[in-house]
PDB file of C-alpha atoms in Angstrom:
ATOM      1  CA  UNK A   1     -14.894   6.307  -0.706  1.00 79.00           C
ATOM      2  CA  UNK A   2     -14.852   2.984   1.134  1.00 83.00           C
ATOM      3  CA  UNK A   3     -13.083   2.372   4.356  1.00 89.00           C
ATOM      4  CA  UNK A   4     -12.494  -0.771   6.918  1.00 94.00           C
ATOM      5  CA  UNK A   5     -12.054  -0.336  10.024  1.00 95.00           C
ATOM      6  CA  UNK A   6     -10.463  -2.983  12.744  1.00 96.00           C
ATOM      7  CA  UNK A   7     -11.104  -2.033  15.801  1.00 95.00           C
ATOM      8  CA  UNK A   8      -8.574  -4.769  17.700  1.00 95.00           C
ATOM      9  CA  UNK A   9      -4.857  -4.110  16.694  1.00 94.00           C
ATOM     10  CA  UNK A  10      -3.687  -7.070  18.949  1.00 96.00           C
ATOM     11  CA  UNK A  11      -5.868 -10.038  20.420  1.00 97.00           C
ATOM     12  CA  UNK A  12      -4.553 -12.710  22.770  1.00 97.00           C
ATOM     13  CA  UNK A  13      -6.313 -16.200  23.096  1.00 97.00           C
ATOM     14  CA  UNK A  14      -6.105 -19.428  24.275  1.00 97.00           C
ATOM     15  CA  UNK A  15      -5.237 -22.309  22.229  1.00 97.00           C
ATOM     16  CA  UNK A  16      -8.861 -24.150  21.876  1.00 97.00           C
ATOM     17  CA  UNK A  17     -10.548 -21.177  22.586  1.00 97.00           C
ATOM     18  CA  UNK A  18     -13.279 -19.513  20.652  1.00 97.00           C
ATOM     19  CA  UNK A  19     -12.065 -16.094  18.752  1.00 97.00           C
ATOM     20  CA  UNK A  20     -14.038 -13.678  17.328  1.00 98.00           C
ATOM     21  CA  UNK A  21     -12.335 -10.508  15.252  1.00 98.00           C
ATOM     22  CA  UNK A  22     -14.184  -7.265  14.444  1.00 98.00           C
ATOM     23  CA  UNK A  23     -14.401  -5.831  11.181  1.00 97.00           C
ATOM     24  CA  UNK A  24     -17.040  -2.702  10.325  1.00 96.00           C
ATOM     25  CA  UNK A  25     -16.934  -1.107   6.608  1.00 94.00           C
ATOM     26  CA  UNK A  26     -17.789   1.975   5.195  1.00 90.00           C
ATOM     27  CA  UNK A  27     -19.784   1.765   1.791  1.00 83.00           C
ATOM     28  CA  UNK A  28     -22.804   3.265  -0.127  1.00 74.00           C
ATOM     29  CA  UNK A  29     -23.282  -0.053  -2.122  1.00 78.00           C
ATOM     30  CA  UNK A  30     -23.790  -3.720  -1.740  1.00 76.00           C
ATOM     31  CA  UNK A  31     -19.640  -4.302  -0.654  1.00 84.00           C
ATOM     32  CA  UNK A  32     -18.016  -7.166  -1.737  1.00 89.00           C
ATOM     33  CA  UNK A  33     -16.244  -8.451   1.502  1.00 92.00           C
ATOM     34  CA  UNK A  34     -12.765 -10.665   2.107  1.00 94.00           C
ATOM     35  CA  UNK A  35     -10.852 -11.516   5.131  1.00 97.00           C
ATOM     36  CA  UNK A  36      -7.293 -12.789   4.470  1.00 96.00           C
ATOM     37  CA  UNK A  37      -4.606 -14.082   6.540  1.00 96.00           C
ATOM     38  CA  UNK A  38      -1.267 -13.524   6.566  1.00 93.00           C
ATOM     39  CA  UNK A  39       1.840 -15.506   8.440  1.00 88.00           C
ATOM     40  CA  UNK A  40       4.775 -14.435   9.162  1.00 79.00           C
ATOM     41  CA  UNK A  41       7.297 -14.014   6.373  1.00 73.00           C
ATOM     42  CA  UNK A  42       4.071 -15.350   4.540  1.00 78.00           C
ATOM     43  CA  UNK A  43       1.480 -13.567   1.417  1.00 82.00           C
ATOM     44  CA  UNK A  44      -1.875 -12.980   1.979  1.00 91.00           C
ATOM     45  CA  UNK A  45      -4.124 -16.145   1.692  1.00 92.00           C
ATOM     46  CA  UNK A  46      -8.049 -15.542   1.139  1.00 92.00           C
ATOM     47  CA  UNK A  47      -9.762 -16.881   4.063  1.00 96.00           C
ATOM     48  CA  UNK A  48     -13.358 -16.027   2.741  1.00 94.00           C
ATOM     49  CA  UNK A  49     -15.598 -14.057   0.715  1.00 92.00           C
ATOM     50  CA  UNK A  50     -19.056 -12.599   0.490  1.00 91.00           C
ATOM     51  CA  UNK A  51     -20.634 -11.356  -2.129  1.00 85.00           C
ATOM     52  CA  UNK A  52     -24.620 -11.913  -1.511  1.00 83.00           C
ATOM     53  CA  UNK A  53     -27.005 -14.204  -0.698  1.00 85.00           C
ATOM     54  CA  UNK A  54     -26.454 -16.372   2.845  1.00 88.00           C
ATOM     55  CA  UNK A  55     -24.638 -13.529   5.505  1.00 91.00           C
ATOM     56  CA  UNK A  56     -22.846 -16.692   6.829  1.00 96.00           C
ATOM     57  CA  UNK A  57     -20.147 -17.602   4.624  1.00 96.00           C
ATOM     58  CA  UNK A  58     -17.664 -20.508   5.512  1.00 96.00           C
ATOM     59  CA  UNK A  59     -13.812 -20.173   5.130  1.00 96.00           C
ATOM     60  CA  UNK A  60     -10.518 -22.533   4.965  1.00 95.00           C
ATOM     61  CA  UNK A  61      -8.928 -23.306   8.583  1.00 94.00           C
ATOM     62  CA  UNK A  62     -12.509 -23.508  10.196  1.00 96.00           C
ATOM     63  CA  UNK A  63     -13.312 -20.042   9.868  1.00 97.00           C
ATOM     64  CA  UNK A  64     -16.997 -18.438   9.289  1.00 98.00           C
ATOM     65  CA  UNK A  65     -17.887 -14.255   8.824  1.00 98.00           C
ATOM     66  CA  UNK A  66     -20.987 -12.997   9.367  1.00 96.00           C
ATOM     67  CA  UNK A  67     -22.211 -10.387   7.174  1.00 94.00           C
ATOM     68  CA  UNK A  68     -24.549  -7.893   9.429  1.00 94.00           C
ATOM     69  CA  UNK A  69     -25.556  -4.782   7.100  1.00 91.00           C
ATOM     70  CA  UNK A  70     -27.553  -3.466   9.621  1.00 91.00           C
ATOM     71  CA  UNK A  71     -24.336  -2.833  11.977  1.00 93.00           C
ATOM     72  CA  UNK A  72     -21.781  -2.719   8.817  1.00 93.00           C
ATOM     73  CA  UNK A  73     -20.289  -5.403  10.225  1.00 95.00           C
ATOM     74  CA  UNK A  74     -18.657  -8.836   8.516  1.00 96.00           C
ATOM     75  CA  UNK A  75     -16.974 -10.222  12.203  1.00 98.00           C
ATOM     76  CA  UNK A  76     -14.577 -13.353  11.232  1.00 98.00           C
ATOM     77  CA  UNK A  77     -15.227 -16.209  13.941  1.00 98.00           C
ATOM     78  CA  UNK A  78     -13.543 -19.607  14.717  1.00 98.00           C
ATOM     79  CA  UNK A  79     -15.249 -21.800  17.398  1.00 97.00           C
ATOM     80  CA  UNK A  80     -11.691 -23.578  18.431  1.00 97.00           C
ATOM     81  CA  UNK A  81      -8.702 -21.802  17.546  1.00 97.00           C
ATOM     82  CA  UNK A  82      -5.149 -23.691  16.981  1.00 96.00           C
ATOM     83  CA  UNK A  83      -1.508 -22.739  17.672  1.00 95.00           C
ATOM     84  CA  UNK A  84      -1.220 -21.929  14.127  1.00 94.00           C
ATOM     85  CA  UNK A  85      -3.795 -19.459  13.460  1.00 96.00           C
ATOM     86  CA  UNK A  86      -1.118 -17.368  15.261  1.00 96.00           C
ATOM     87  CA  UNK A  87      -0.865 -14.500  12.416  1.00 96.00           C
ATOM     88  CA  UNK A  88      -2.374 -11.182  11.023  1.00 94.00           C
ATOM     89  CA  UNK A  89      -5.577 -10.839   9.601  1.00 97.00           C
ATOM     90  CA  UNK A  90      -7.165  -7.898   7.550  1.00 96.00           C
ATOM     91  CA  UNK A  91     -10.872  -7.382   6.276  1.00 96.00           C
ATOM     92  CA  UNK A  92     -11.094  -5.471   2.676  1.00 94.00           C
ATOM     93  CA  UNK A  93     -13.772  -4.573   0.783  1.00 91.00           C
ATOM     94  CA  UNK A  94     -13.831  -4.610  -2.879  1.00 87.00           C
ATOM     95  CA  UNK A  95     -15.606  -2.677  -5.735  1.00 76.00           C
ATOM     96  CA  UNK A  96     -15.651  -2.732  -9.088  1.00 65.00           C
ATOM     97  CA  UNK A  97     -16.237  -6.285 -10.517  1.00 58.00           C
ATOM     98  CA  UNK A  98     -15.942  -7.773  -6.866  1.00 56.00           C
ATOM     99  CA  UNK A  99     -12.504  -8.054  -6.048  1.00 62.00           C
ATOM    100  CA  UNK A 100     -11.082  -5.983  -8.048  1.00 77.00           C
ATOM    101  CA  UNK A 101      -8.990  -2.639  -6.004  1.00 81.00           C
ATOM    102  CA  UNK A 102      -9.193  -3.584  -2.714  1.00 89.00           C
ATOM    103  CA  UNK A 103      -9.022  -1.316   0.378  1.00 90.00           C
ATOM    104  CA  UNK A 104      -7.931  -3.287   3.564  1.00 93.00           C
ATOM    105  CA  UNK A 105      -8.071  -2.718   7.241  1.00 94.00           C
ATOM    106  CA  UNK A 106      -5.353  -1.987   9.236  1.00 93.00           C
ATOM    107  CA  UNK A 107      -5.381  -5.924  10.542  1.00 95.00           C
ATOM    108  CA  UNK A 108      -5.566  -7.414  13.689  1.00 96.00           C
ATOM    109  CA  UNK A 109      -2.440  -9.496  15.072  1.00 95.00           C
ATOM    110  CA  UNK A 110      -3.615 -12.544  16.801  1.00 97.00           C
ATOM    111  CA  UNK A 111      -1.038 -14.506  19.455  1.00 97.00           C
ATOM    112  CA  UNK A 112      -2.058 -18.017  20.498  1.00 97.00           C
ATOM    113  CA  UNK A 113      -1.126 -19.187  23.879  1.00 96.00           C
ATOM    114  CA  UNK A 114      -0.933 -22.629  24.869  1.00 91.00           C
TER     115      UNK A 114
ATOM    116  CA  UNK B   1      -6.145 -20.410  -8.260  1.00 74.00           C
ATOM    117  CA  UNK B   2      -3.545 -18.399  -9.846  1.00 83.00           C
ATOM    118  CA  UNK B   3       0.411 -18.816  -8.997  1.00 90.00           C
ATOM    119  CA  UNK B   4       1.918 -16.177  -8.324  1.00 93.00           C
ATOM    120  CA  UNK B   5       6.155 -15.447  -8.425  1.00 94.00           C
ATOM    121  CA  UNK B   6       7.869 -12.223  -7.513  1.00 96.00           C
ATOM    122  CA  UNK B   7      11.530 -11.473  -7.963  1.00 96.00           C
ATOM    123  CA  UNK B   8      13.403 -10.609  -6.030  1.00 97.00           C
ATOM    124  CA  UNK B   9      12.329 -11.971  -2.842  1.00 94.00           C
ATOM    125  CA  UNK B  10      14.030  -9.679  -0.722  1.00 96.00           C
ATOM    126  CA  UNK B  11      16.892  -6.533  -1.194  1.00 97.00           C
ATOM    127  CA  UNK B  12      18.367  -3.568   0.849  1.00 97.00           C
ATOM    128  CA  UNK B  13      19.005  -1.114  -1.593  1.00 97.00           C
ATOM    129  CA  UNK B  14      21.157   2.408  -1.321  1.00 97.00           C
ATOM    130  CA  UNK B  15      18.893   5.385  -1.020  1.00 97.00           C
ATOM    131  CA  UNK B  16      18.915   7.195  -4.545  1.00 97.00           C
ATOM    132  CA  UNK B  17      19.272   4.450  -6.612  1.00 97.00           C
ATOM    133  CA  UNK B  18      16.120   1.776  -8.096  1.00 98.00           C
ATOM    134  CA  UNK B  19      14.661  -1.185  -7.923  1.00 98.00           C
ATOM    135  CA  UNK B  20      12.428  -3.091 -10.042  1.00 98.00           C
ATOM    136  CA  UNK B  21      10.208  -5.887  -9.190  1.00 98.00           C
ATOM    137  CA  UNK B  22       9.181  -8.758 -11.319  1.00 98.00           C
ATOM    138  CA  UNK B  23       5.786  -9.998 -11.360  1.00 97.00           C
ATOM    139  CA  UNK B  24       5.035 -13.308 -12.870  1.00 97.00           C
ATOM    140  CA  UNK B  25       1.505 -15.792 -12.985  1.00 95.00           C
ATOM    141  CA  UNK B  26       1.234 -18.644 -14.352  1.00 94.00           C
ATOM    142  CA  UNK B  27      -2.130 -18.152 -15.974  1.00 91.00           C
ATOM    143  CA  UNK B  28      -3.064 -14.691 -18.425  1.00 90.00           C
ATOM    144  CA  UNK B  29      -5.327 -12.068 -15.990  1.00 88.00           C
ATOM    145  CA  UNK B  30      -7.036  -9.594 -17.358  1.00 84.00           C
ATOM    146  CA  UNK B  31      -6.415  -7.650 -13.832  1.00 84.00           C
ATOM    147  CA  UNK B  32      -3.052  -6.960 -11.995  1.00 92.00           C
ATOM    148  CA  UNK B  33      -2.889  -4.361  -9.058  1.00 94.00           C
ATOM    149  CA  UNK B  34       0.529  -3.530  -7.118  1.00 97.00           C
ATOM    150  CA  UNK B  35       0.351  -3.372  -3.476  1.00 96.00           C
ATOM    151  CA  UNK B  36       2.673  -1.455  -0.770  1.00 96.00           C
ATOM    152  CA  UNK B  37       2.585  -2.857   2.709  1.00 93.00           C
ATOM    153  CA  UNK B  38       4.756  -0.697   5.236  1.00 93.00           C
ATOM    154  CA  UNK B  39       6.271  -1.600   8.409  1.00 87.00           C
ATOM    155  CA  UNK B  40       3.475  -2.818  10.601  1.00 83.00           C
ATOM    156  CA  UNK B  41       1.026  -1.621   8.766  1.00 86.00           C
ATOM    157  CA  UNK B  42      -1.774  -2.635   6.381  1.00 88.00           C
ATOM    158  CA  UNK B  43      -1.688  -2.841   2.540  1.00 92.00           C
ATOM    159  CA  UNK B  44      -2.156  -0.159  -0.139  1.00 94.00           C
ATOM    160  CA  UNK B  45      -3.190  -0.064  -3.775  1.00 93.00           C
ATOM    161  CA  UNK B  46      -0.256   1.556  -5.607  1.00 96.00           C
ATOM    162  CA  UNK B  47      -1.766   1.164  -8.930  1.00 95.00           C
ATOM    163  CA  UNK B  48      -3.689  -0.951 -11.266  1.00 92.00           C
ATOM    164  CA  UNK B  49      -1.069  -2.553 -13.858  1.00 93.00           C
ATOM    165  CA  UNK B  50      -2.782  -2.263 -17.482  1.00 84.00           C
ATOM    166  CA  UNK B  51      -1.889  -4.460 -20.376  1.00 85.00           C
ATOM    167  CA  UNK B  52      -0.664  -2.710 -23.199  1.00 82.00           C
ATOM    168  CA  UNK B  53      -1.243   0.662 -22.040  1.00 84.00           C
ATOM    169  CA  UNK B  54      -0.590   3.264 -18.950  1.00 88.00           C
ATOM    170  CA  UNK B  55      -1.123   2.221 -15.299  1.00 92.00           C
ATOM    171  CA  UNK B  56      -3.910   3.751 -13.559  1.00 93.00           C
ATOM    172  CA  UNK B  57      -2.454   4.849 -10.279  1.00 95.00           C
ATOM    173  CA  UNK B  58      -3.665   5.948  -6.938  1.00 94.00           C
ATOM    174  CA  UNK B  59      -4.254   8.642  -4.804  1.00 93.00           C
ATOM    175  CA  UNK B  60      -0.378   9.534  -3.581  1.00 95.00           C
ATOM    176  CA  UNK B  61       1.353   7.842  -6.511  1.00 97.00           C
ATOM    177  CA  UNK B  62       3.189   9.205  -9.128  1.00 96.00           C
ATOM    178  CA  UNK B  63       4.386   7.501 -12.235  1.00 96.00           C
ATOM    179  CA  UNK B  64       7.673   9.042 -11.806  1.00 97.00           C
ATOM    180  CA  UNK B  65       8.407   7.062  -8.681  1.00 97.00           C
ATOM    181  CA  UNK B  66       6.774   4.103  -9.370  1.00 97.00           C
ATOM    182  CA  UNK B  67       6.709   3.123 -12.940  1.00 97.00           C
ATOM    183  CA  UNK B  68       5.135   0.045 -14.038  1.00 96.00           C
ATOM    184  CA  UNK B  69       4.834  -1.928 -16.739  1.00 95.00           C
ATOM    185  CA  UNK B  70       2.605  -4.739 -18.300  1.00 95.00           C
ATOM    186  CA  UNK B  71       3.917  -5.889 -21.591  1.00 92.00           C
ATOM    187  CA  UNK B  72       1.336  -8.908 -21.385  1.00 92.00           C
ATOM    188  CA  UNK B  73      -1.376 -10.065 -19.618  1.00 92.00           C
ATOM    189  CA  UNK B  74       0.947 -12.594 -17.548  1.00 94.00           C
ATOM    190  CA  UNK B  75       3.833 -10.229 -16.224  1.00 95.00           C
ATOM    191  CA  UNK B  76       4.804  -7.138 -15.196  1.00 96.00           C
ATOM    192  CA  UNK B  77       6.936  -4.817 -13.159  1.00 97.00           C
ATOM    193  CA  UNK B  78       6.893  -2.111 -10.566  1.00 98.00           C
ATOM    194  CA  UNK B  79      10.060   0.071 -10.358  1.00 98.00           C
ATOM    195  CA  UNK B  80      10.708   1.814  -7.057  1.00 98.00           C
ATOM    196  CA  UNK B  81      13.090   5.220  -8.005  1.00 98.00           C
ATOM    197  CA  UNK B  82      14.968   7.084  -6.627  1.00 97.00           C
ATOM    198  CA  UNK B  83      14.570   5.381  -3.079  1.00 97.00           C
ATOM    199  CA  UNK B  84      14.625   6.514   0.234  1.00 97.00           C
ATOM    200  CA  UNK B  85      14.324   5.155   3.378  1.00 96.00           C
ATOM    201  CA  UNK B  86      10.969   5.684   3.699  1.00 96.00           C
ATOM    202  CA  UNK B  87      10.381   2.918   0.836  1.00 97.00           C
ATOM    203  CA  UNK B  88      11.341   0.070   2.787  1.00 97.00           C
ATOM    204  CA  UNK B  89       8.275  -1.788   2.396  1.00 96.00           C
ATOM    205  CA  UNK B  90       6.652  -4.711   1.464  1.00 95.00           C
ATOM    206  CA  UNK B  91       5.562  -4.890  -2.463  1.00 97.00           C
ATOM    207  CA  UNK B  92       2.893  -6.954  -3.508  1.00 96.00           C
ATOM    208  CA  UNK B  93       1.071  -8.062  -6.715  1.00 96.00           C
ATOM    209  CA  UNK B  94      -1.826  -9.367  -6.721  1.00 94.00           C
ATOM    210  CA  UNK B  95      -4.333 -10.980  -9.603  1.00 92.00           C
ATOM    211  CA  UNK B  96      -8.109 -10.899 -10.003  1.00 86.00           C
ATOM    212  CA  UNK B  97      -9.733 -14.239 -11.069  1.00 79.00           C
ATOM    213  CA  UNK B  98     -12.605 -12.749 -12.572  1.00 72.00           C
ATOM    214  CA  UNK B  99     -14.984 -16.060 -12.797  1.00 75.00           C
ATOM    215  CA  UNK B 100     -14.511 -16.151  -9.115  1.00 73.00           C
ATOM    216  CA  UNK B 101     -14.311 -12.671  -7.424  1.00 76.00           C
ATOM    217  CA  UNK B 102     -11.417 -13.590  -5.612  1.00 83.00           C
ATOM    218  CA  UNK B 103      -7.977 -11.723  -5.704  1.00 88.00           C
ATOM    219  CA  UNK B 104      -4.823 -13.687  -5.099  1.00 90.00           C
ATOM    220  CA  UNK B 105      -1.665 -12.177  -3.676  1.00 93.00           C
ATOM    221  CA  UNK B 106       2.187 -13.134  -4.882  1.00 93.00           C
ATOM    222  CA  UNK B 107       4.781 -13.622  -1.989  1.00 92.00           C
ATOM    223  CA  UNK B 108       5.660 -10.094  -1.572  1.00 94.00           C
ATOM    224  CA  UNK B 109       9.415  -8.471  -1.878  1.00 96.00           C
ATOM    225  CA  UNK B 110      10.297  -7.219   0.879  1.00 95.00           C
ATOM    226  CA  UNK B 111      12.454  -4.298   0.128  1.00 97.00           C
ATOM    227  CA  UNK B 112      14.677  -2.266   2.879  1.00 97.00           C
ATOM    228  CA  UNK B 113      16.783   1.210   1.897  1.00 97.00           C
ATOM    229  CA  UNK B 114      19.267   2.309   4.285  1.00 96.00           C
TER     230      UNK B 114
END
């Protein structure tokens, strides 16, 4: 069965500061990969997606993942990040039909100080 | 993208009795999944809402406690029973846009049972 793991329950950055957040999967196959954000009081908003081809796929907000197979990794990265990218993020990874029944990470809460 | 509506929003609820959650989009799916999102933690696949026949549920779900239905391919509804407190929880549906291998999530109901 698949798995996600998050490795960073809580991060802490800067406002304008770069942030990077972990994300390593568990899957026999090709996975079909997501990170989505979610706000407080909020649903879940799809910040990106890979499926195949270029393992540097670009987001909404200014956000880019990196798709490593090698190290099971698809890392989420912003070069700058803003007061309001305060908020929780989870990887999933999707089978069947590619997005279909997905199984998320536990998420990683990011604060933003100014 | 698909637009998603759940009803009700929000409710605290006496343990014992049951609530049931509306689902609407504004577009037909083919694919609608109900989600469970507990305190602090990440989501989980409840079940995978089929249109005009049984939901397919997960591993730790029972039909009994968590009966759903999907009378078309634009609604459905997820019952809680017989709560406890260990239901309060976050309930989400979600849609797969097929053409695009992207799942979109509704609002969530965020459910409490004292």
């Amino acid at each position: 069965a698949q798995s996600v793991t998050q490795p960073d329950i809580h991060i802490t950055v800067s406002e304008g500061a770069s942030l990077e957040l972990r994300c390593n999967y568990s899957y026999g196959a090709t996975p079909y990969l997501f990170w989505y954000v979610q706000s407080p009081g909020q649903g879940l908003q799809l910040l990106l997606k890979y499926f195949s081809g270029d393992t540097l796929v670009q987001g909404i907000k200014g956000f880019e993942a990196e798709f490593k197979r090698s190290q099971s990794s698809f890392n989420l990265r912003k070069p700058s990040v803003h007061w309001s990218d305060a908020a929780e993020y989870f990887c999933a990874v999707g089978i069947y039909l590619g997005a279909s029944k997905l199984t998320f990470g536990t998420g990683t809460r990011l604060q933003v100080t100014l | 993208s698909a637009v998603i509506s759940q009803k009700p929003s929000r409710d605290i609820c006496q343990r014992g009795t049951s609530l049931t959650i509306q689902c609407q989009v504004d577009s037909q799916v083919t694919m609608m999944f109900w989600y469970r999102q507990q305190p602090g933690q990440s989501l989980t696949l409840i079940a995978t809402a089929n249109q005009g026949s049984e939901a397919t549920y997960e591993s730790g779900f029972v039909i009994d406690k968590f009966p759903i239905s999907r009378p078309n391919l634009t609604f459905s509804t997820l019952t809680v029973s017989n709560m406890s407190p260990e239901d309060s929880s976050i309930y989400l549906c979600s849609v797969v846009d097929v053409g695009h291998n992207e799942q979109f999530f509704g609002p969530g109901t965020r459910l409490t049972v004292l």
